[in-house]
């Protein structure tokens, strides 16, 4: 295994236990606060990627709107989303109407600004929505350990067995073997966690959830890789040694958290 990958795995073993302990045993507001804090760092990295030479106000407005959206959802639920999205569109329209000197780039810049607000501020807040559901603490832990298991399994299986490139245009190191490892690792850890902490979860449902989380976790990784390739950088930042930036750690949760949330809306009608 490459030296950088060994460092990445070792750093994960250092970081994961404190986070798990906080989520498992911390007071009720701790998870939403963690989500909002992670959202801030993720948004900051995103706008530094897509607006490296833009005016500071364009980055600041994107970060601010995404952060407010995360706070609204994390602490108030989804009811306030619609009116706030109207405000988001209005603010972005006014911002780029005033700040844009070259109108030929306005549409693309508005699109990139809105994408960051939704991709990070909106999607990551689903972790807080899961937290507020029945047995939310256990389901958030289920999400975390399943996603992390998928990421680590993808890294290890891809490093040792990877032969067939999955999508080299976006991520030249990703392989089909790595994707298979991610799904298998997600299933194994999801089963183990459910056995001890979610005994009422049916085996079939557990498998489907784990497969969905494993695939969508990797899809989130691919989406962030696409952004980095477009910006021609290797990592979204340098916040976490061996892991790059916060966005590099958040990407696997961005599509998987909404998937788990909506799956649970159905499953919890039947599962105590």
CSV table of C-alpha atoms in Angstrom, one decimal:
chain,number,residue,atom,x,y,z
A,1,UNK,CA,0.0,0.0,0.0
A,2,UNK,CA,1.3,3.5,-0.8
A,3,UNK,CA,2.7,5.6,2.0
A,4,UNK,CA,0.0,8.2,1.6
A,5,UNK,CA,-2.7,5.6,1.9
A,6,UNK,CA,-1.2,4.1,5.0
A,7,UNK,CA,-1.2,7.6,6.5
A,8,UNK,CA,-4.8,8.1,5.5
A,9,UNK,CA,-5.9,4.9,7.1
A,10,UNK,CA,-3.9,5.6,10.3
A,11,UNK,CA,-5.3,9.1,10.6
A,12,UNK,CA,-8.8,7.7,10.2
A,13,UNK,CA,-8.3,5.4,13.2
A,14,UNK,CA,-7.2,8.5,15.2
A,15,UNK,CA,-10.1,10.7,14.2
A,16,UNK,CA,-13.0,8.3,14.2
A,17,UNK,CA,-13.2,7.2,17.9
A,18,UNK,CA,-13.7,10.8,19.3
A,19,UNK,CA,-16.4,11.6,16.7
A,20,UNK,CA,-18.2,8.3,17.4
A,21,UNK,CA,-18.1,9.0,21.2
A,22,UNK,CA,-19.4,12.5,20.7
A,23,UNK,CA,-22.3,11.3,18.6
A,24,UNK,CA,-23.0,8.2,20.8
A,25,UNK,CA,-22.8,9.9,24.2
A,26,UNK,CA,-22.9,13.7,23.6
A,27,UNK,CA,-25.8,16.0,24.5
A,28,UNK,CA,-28.6,16.3,22.0
A,29,UNK,CA,-27.4,19.6,20.3
A,30,UNK,CA,-23.9,18.1,19.6
A,31,UNK,CA,-24.7,16.5,16.2
A,32,UNK,CA,-26.5,19.5,14.6
A,33,UNK,CA,-23.6,21.7,15.8
A,34,UNK,CA,-21.1,19.3,14.2
A,35,UNK,CA,-23.1,19.3,11.0
A,36,UNK,CA,-23.2,23.2,10.9
A,37,UNK,CA,-19.5,23.4,11.7
A,38,UNK,CA,-18.6,20.8,9.0
A,39,UNK,CA,-20.9,22.6,6.6
A,40,UNK,CA,-19.0,25.9,7.1
A,41,UNK,CA,-15.6,24.3,6.4
A,42,UNK,CA,-17.0,22.4,3.4
A,43,UNK,CA,-18.6,25.5,1.9
A,44,UNK,CA,-15.4,27.5,2.4
A,45,UNK,CA,-13.4,24.9,0.5
A,46,UNK,CA,-16.0,24.6,-2.2
A,47,UNK,CA,-16.1,28.3,-3.0
A,48,UNK,CA,-12.3,28.6,-2.9
A,49,UNK,CA,-12.3,25.8,-5.5
A,50,UNK,CA,-14.9,27.3,-7.9
A,51,UNK,CA,-14.3,31.0,-7.3
A,52,UNK,CA,-10.5,31.2,-6.8
A,53,UNK,CA,-10.2,34.6,-8.4
A,54,UNK,CA,-13.6,36.1,-7.7
A,55,UNK,CA,-14.5,38.9,-5.4
A,56,UNK,CA,-14.6,38.0,-1.7
A,57,UNK,CA,-18.3,39.0,-1.5
A,58,UNK,CA,-19.3,36.2,-3.9
A,59,UNK,CA,-17.6,33.6,-1.7
A,60,UNK,CA,-18.9,35.1,1.5
A,61,UNK,CA,-22.5,35.2,0.3
A,62,UNK,CA,-22.4,31.6,-0.9
A,63,UNK,CA,-20.9,30.5,2.4
A,64,UNK,CA,-23.4,32.6,4.4
A,65,UNK,CA,-26.5,31.3,2.5
A,66,UNK,CA,-25.4,27.7,2.7
A,67,UNK,CA,-24.7,28.0,6.4
A,68,UNK,CA,-28.0,29.6,7.1
A,69,UNK,CA,-29.8,26.9,5.2
A,70,UNK,CA,-27.9,24.2,7.2
A,71,UNK,CA,-28.9,25.9,10.5
A,72,UNK,CA,-32.6,26.2,9.5
A,73,UNK,CA,-32.8,22.5,8.6
A,74,UNK,CA,-30.6,21.2,11.5
A,75,UNK,CA,-32.4,23.1,14.2
A,76,UNK,CA,-35.8,23.9,12.8
A,77,UNK,CA,-36.6,21.0,10.4
A,78,UNK,CA,-37.5,21.2,6.7
A,79,UNK,CA,-40.5,23.5,7.0
A,80,UNK,CA,-38.5,26.8,6.4
A,81,UNK,CA,-36.7,25.6,3.3
A,82,UNK,CA,-39.1,26.8,0.6
A,83,UNK,CA,-39.2,30.5,1.6
A,84,UNK,CA,-35.5,30.6,2.2
A,85,UNK,CA,-34.8,29.2,-1.2
A,86,UNK,CA,-36.8,32.0,-2.7
A,87,UNK,CA,-34.5,34.4,-0.7
A,88,UNK,CA,-31.4,32.5,-2.0
A,89,UNK,CA,-32.4,33.0,-5.6
A,90,UNK,CA,-33.2,36.7,-5.0
A,91,UNK,CA,-29.9,37.3,-3.2
A,92,UNK,CA,-27.8,35.6,-5.8
A,93,UNK,CA,-29.6,37.4,-8.6
A,94,UNK,CA,-28.9,40.8,-7.0
A,95,UNK,CA,-25.3,39.8,-6.1
A,96,UNK,CA,-24.3,38.8,-9.6
A,97,UNK,CA,-26.3,41.6,-11.2
A,98,UNK,CA,-24.2,44.1,-9.2
A,99,UNK,CA,-20.8,42.4,-9.1
A,100,UNK,CA,-20.5,40.9,-12.6
A,101,UNK,CA,-18.5,42.9,-15.1
A,102,UNK,CA,-18.5,40.2,-17.7
A,103,UNK,CA,-22.1,39.1,-18.2
A,104,UNK,CA,-21.1,36.2,-20.3
A,105,UNK,CA,-20.0,34.3,-17.2
A,106,UNK,CA,-22.9,35.3,-15.0
A,107,UNK,CA,-25.0,32.2,-15.6
A,108,UNK,CA,-22.2,29.8,-14.9
A,109,UNK,CA,-21.2,31.7,-11.7
A,110,UNK,CA,-24.8,31.8,-10.5
A,111,UNK,CA,-25.1,28.1,-11.1
A,112,UNK,CA,-21.9,27.3,-9.3
A,113,UNK,CA,-22.9,29.4,-6.3
A,114,UNK,CA,-26.4,27.8,-6.1
A,115,UNK,CA,-24.9,24.3,-6.5
A,116,UNK,CA,-22.6,24.8,-3.5
A,117,UNK,CA,-25.5,25.9,-1.3
A,118,UNK,CA,-27.6,22.9,-2.2
A,119,UNK,CA,-24.8,20.3,-2.5
A,120,UNK,CA,-23.3,21.0,0.9
A,121,UNK,CA,-25.7,23.2,2.9
A,122,UNK,CA,-28.8,21.3,1.9
A,123,UNK,CA,-27.6,17.7,1.5
A,124,UNK,CA,-25.4,17.5,4.6
A,125,UNK,CA,-28.2,18.8,6.8
A,126,UNK,CA,-30.1,15.5,6.2
A,127,UNK,CA,-27.8,14.0,8.8
A,128,UNK,CA,-29.5,16.3,11.3
A,129,UNK,CA,-32.9,15.3,10.0
A,130,UNK,CA,-32.0,11.6,10.7
A,131,UNK,CA,-30.8,12.6,14.1
A,132,UNK,CA,-34.3,14.0,14.9
A,133,UNK,CA,-36.1,10.8,13.9
A,134,UNK,CA,-37.0,7.9,16.2
A,135,UNK,CA,-33.7,6.2,17.4
A,136,UNK,CA,-32.0,9.0,15.5
A,137,UNK,CA,-28.7,8.7,17.4
A,138,UNK,CA,-28.4,5.0,16.4
A,139,UNK,CA,-29.3,5.7,12.8
A,140,UNK,CA,-26.7,8.5,12.5
A,141,UNK,CA,-24.1,6.1,13.9
A,142,UNK,CA,-25.3,3.4,11.4
A,143,UNK,CA,-24.9,5.9,8.6
A,144,UNK,CA,-21.4,6.9,9.8
A,145,UNK,CA,-19.9,3.5,10.3
A,146,UNK,CA,-21.5,2.1,7.1
A,147,UNK,CA,-20.1,5.0,5.0
A,148,UNK,CA,-16.7,4.9,6.7
A,149,UNK,CA,-16.5,1.1,6.2
A,150,UNK,CA,-17.3,1.6,2.5
A,151,UNK,CA,-14.6,4.3,2.1
A,152,UNK,CA,-11.9,2.2,3.9
A,153,UNK,CA,-12.9,-1.0,2.1
A,154,UNK,CA,-12.9,0.8,-1.3
A,155,UNK,CA,-9.4,2.2,-0.5
A,156,UNK,CA,-8.0,-1.2,0.6
A,157,UNK,CA,-9.6,-3.4,-2.1
A,158,UNK,CA,-8.8,-0.9,-4.8
A,159,UNK,CA,-5.1,-0.7,-3.6
A,160,UNK,CA,-4.6,-4.5,-3.4
A,161,UNK,CA,-7.0,-5.8,-6.1
A,162,UNK,CA,-7.8,-2.8,-8.4
A,163,UNK,CA,-7.3,-3.7,-12.1
A,164,UNK,CA,-10.3,-2.3,-14.0
A,165,UNK,CA,-10.8,1.5,-14.0
A,166,UNK,CA,-14.3,2.7,-13.1
A,167,UNK,CA,-14.3,6.2,-14.6
A,168,UNK,CA,-10.8,7.5,-15.2
A,169,UNK,CA,-12.0,10.7,-16.7
A,170,UNK,CA,-13.1,11.8,-13.2
A,171,UNK,CA,-11.0,9.7,-10.9
A,172,UNK,CA,-8.2,7.7,-12.4
A,173,UNK,CA,-7.5,5.7,-9.2
A,174,UNK,CA,-11.1,4.4,-8.7
A,175,UNK,CA,-11.7,0.8,-9.9
A,176,UNK,CA,-14.6,-1.6,-10.1
A,177,UNK,CA,-12.8,-3.7,-7.5
A,178,UNK,CA,-12.8,-0.8,-5.2
A,179,UNK,CA,-16.5,-0.2,-5.7
A,180,UNK,CA,-17.2,-3.9,-5.0
A,181,UNK,CA,-15.1,-3.6,-1.8
A,182,UNK,CA,-17.0,-0.5,-0.8
A,183,UNK,CA,-20.4,-2.3,-1.1
A,184,UNK,CA,-19.1,-5.5,0.6
A,185,UNK,CA,-17.6,-3.5,3.5
A,186,UNK,CA,-20.7,-1.5,3.9
A,187,UNK,CA,-22.9,-4.6,4.1
A,188,UNK,CA,-20.6,-6.4,6.6
A,189,UNK,CA,-20.4,-3.4,9.0
A,190,UNK,CA,-24.1,-2.5,8.6
A,191,UNK,CA,-25.0,-6.1,9.5
A,192,UNK,CA,-22.7,-6.0,12.6
A,193,UNK,CA,-24.0,-2.7,13.8
A,194,UNK,CA,-27.7,-3.6,13.2
A,195,UNK,CA,-27.2,-6.9,15.1
A,196,UNK,CA,-26.2,-5.1,18.3
A,197,UNK,CA,-28.0,-1.8,18.1
A,198,UNK,CA,-30.9,-2.1,15.6
A,199,UNK,CA,-32.2,-5.6,16.2
A,200,UNK,CA,-35.6,-4.8,14.7
A,201,UNK,CA,-34.1,-4.0,11.3
A,202,UNK,CA,-34.9,-6.8,8.9
A,203,UNK,CA,-32.0,-8.4,7.1
A,204,UNK,CA,-33.3,-7.6,3.7
A,205,UNK,CA,-33.8,-4.0,4.6
A,206,UNK,CA,-30.3,-3.9,6.1
A,207,UNK,CA,-28.8,-5.3,2.9
A,208,UNK,CA,-30.6,-2.8,0.7
A,209,UNK,CA,-29.7,0.1,2.9
A,210,UNK,CA,-26.1,-0.9,3.0
A,211,UNK,CA,-25.9,-1.3,-0.8
A,212,UNK,CA,-27.5,2.0,-1.3
A,213,UNK,CA,-25.2,3.8,1.2
A,214,UNK,CA,-22.2,2.1,-0.3
A,215,UNK,CA,-23.0,3.1,-3.9
A,216,UNK,CA,-24.2,6.6,-3.1
A,217,UNK,CA,-21.2,7.2,-0.8
A,218,UNK,CA,-18.9,6.5,-3.8
A,219,UNK,CA,-21.1,8.6,-6.1
A,220,UNK,CA,-20.7,11.5,-3.7
A,221,UNK,CA,-16.9,10.9,-3.8
A,222,UNK,CA,-17.0,11.0,-7.6
A,223,UNK,CA,-19.0,14.2,-7.6
A,224,UNK,CA,-16.4,15.9,-5.4
A,225,UNK,CA,-13.6,14.5,-7.6
A,226,UNK,CA,-15.3,16.0,-10.6
A,227,UNK,CA,-15.2,19.4,-8.9
A,228,UNK,CA,-11.6,19.0,-8.0
A,229,UNK,CA,-10.7,17.9,-11.5
A,230,UNK,CA,-12.5,21.0,-12.9
A,231,UNK,CA,-10.5,23.2,-10.5
A,232,UNK,CA,-7.3,21.2,-11.3
A,233,UNK,CA,-6.5,20.4,-7.6
A,234,UNK,CA,-5.8,17.1,-5.8
A,235,UNK,CA,-7.6,17.9,-2.5
A,236,UNK,CA,-10.3,20.4,-1.6
A,237,UNK,CA,-8.1,21.7,1.2
A,238,UNK,CA,-5.4,20.9,3.8
A,239,UNK,CA,-7.5,20.9,7.0
A,240,UNK,CA,-7.1,17.2,7.8
A,241,UNK,CA,-3.5,15.7,7.5
A,242,UNK,CA,-3.5,12.8,5.1
A,243,UNK,CA,-7.1,13.4,4.1
A,244,UNK,CA,-7.1,16.8,2.4
A,245,UNK,CA,-10.0,19.1,3.3
A,246,UNK,CA,-13.3,18.8,5.1
A,247,UNK,CA,-15.1,18.4,1.7
A,248,UNK,CA,-12.9,15.4,1.0
A,249,UNK,CA,-14.4,13.8,4.2
A,250,UNK,CA,-18.0,15.0,3.7
A,251,UNK,CA,-18.5,13.9,0.1
A,252,UNK,CA,-19.6,10.3,0.9
A,253,UNK,CA,-22.4,11.6,3.1
A,254,UNK,CA,-23.9,14.1,0.8
A,255,UNK,CA,-26.1,11.7,-1.2
A,256,UNK,CA,-26.2,8.8,1.2
A,257,UNK,CA,-27.7,10.9,4.1
A,258,UNK,CA,-30.8,11.9,2.1
A,259,UNK,CA,-31.2,8.3,0.9
A,260,UNK,CA,-31.2,6.9,4.4
A,261,UNK,CA,-33.5,9.7,5.6
A,262,UNK,CA,-36.2,8.9,3.0
A,263,UNK,CA,-35.7,5.2,3.4
A,264,UNK,CA,-36.4,5.5,7.1
A,265,UNK,CA,-39.5,7.6,6.5
A,266,UNK,CA,-40.9,4.4,5.0
A,267,UNK,CA,-39.2,1.8,7.2
A,268,UNK,CA,-40.1,3.5,10.5
A,269,UNK,CA,-43.8,3.1,9.7
A,270,UNK,CA,-43.2,-0.6,10.3
A,271,UNK,CA,-40.1,-0.8,12.4
A,272,UNK,CA,-40.3,0.1,16.1
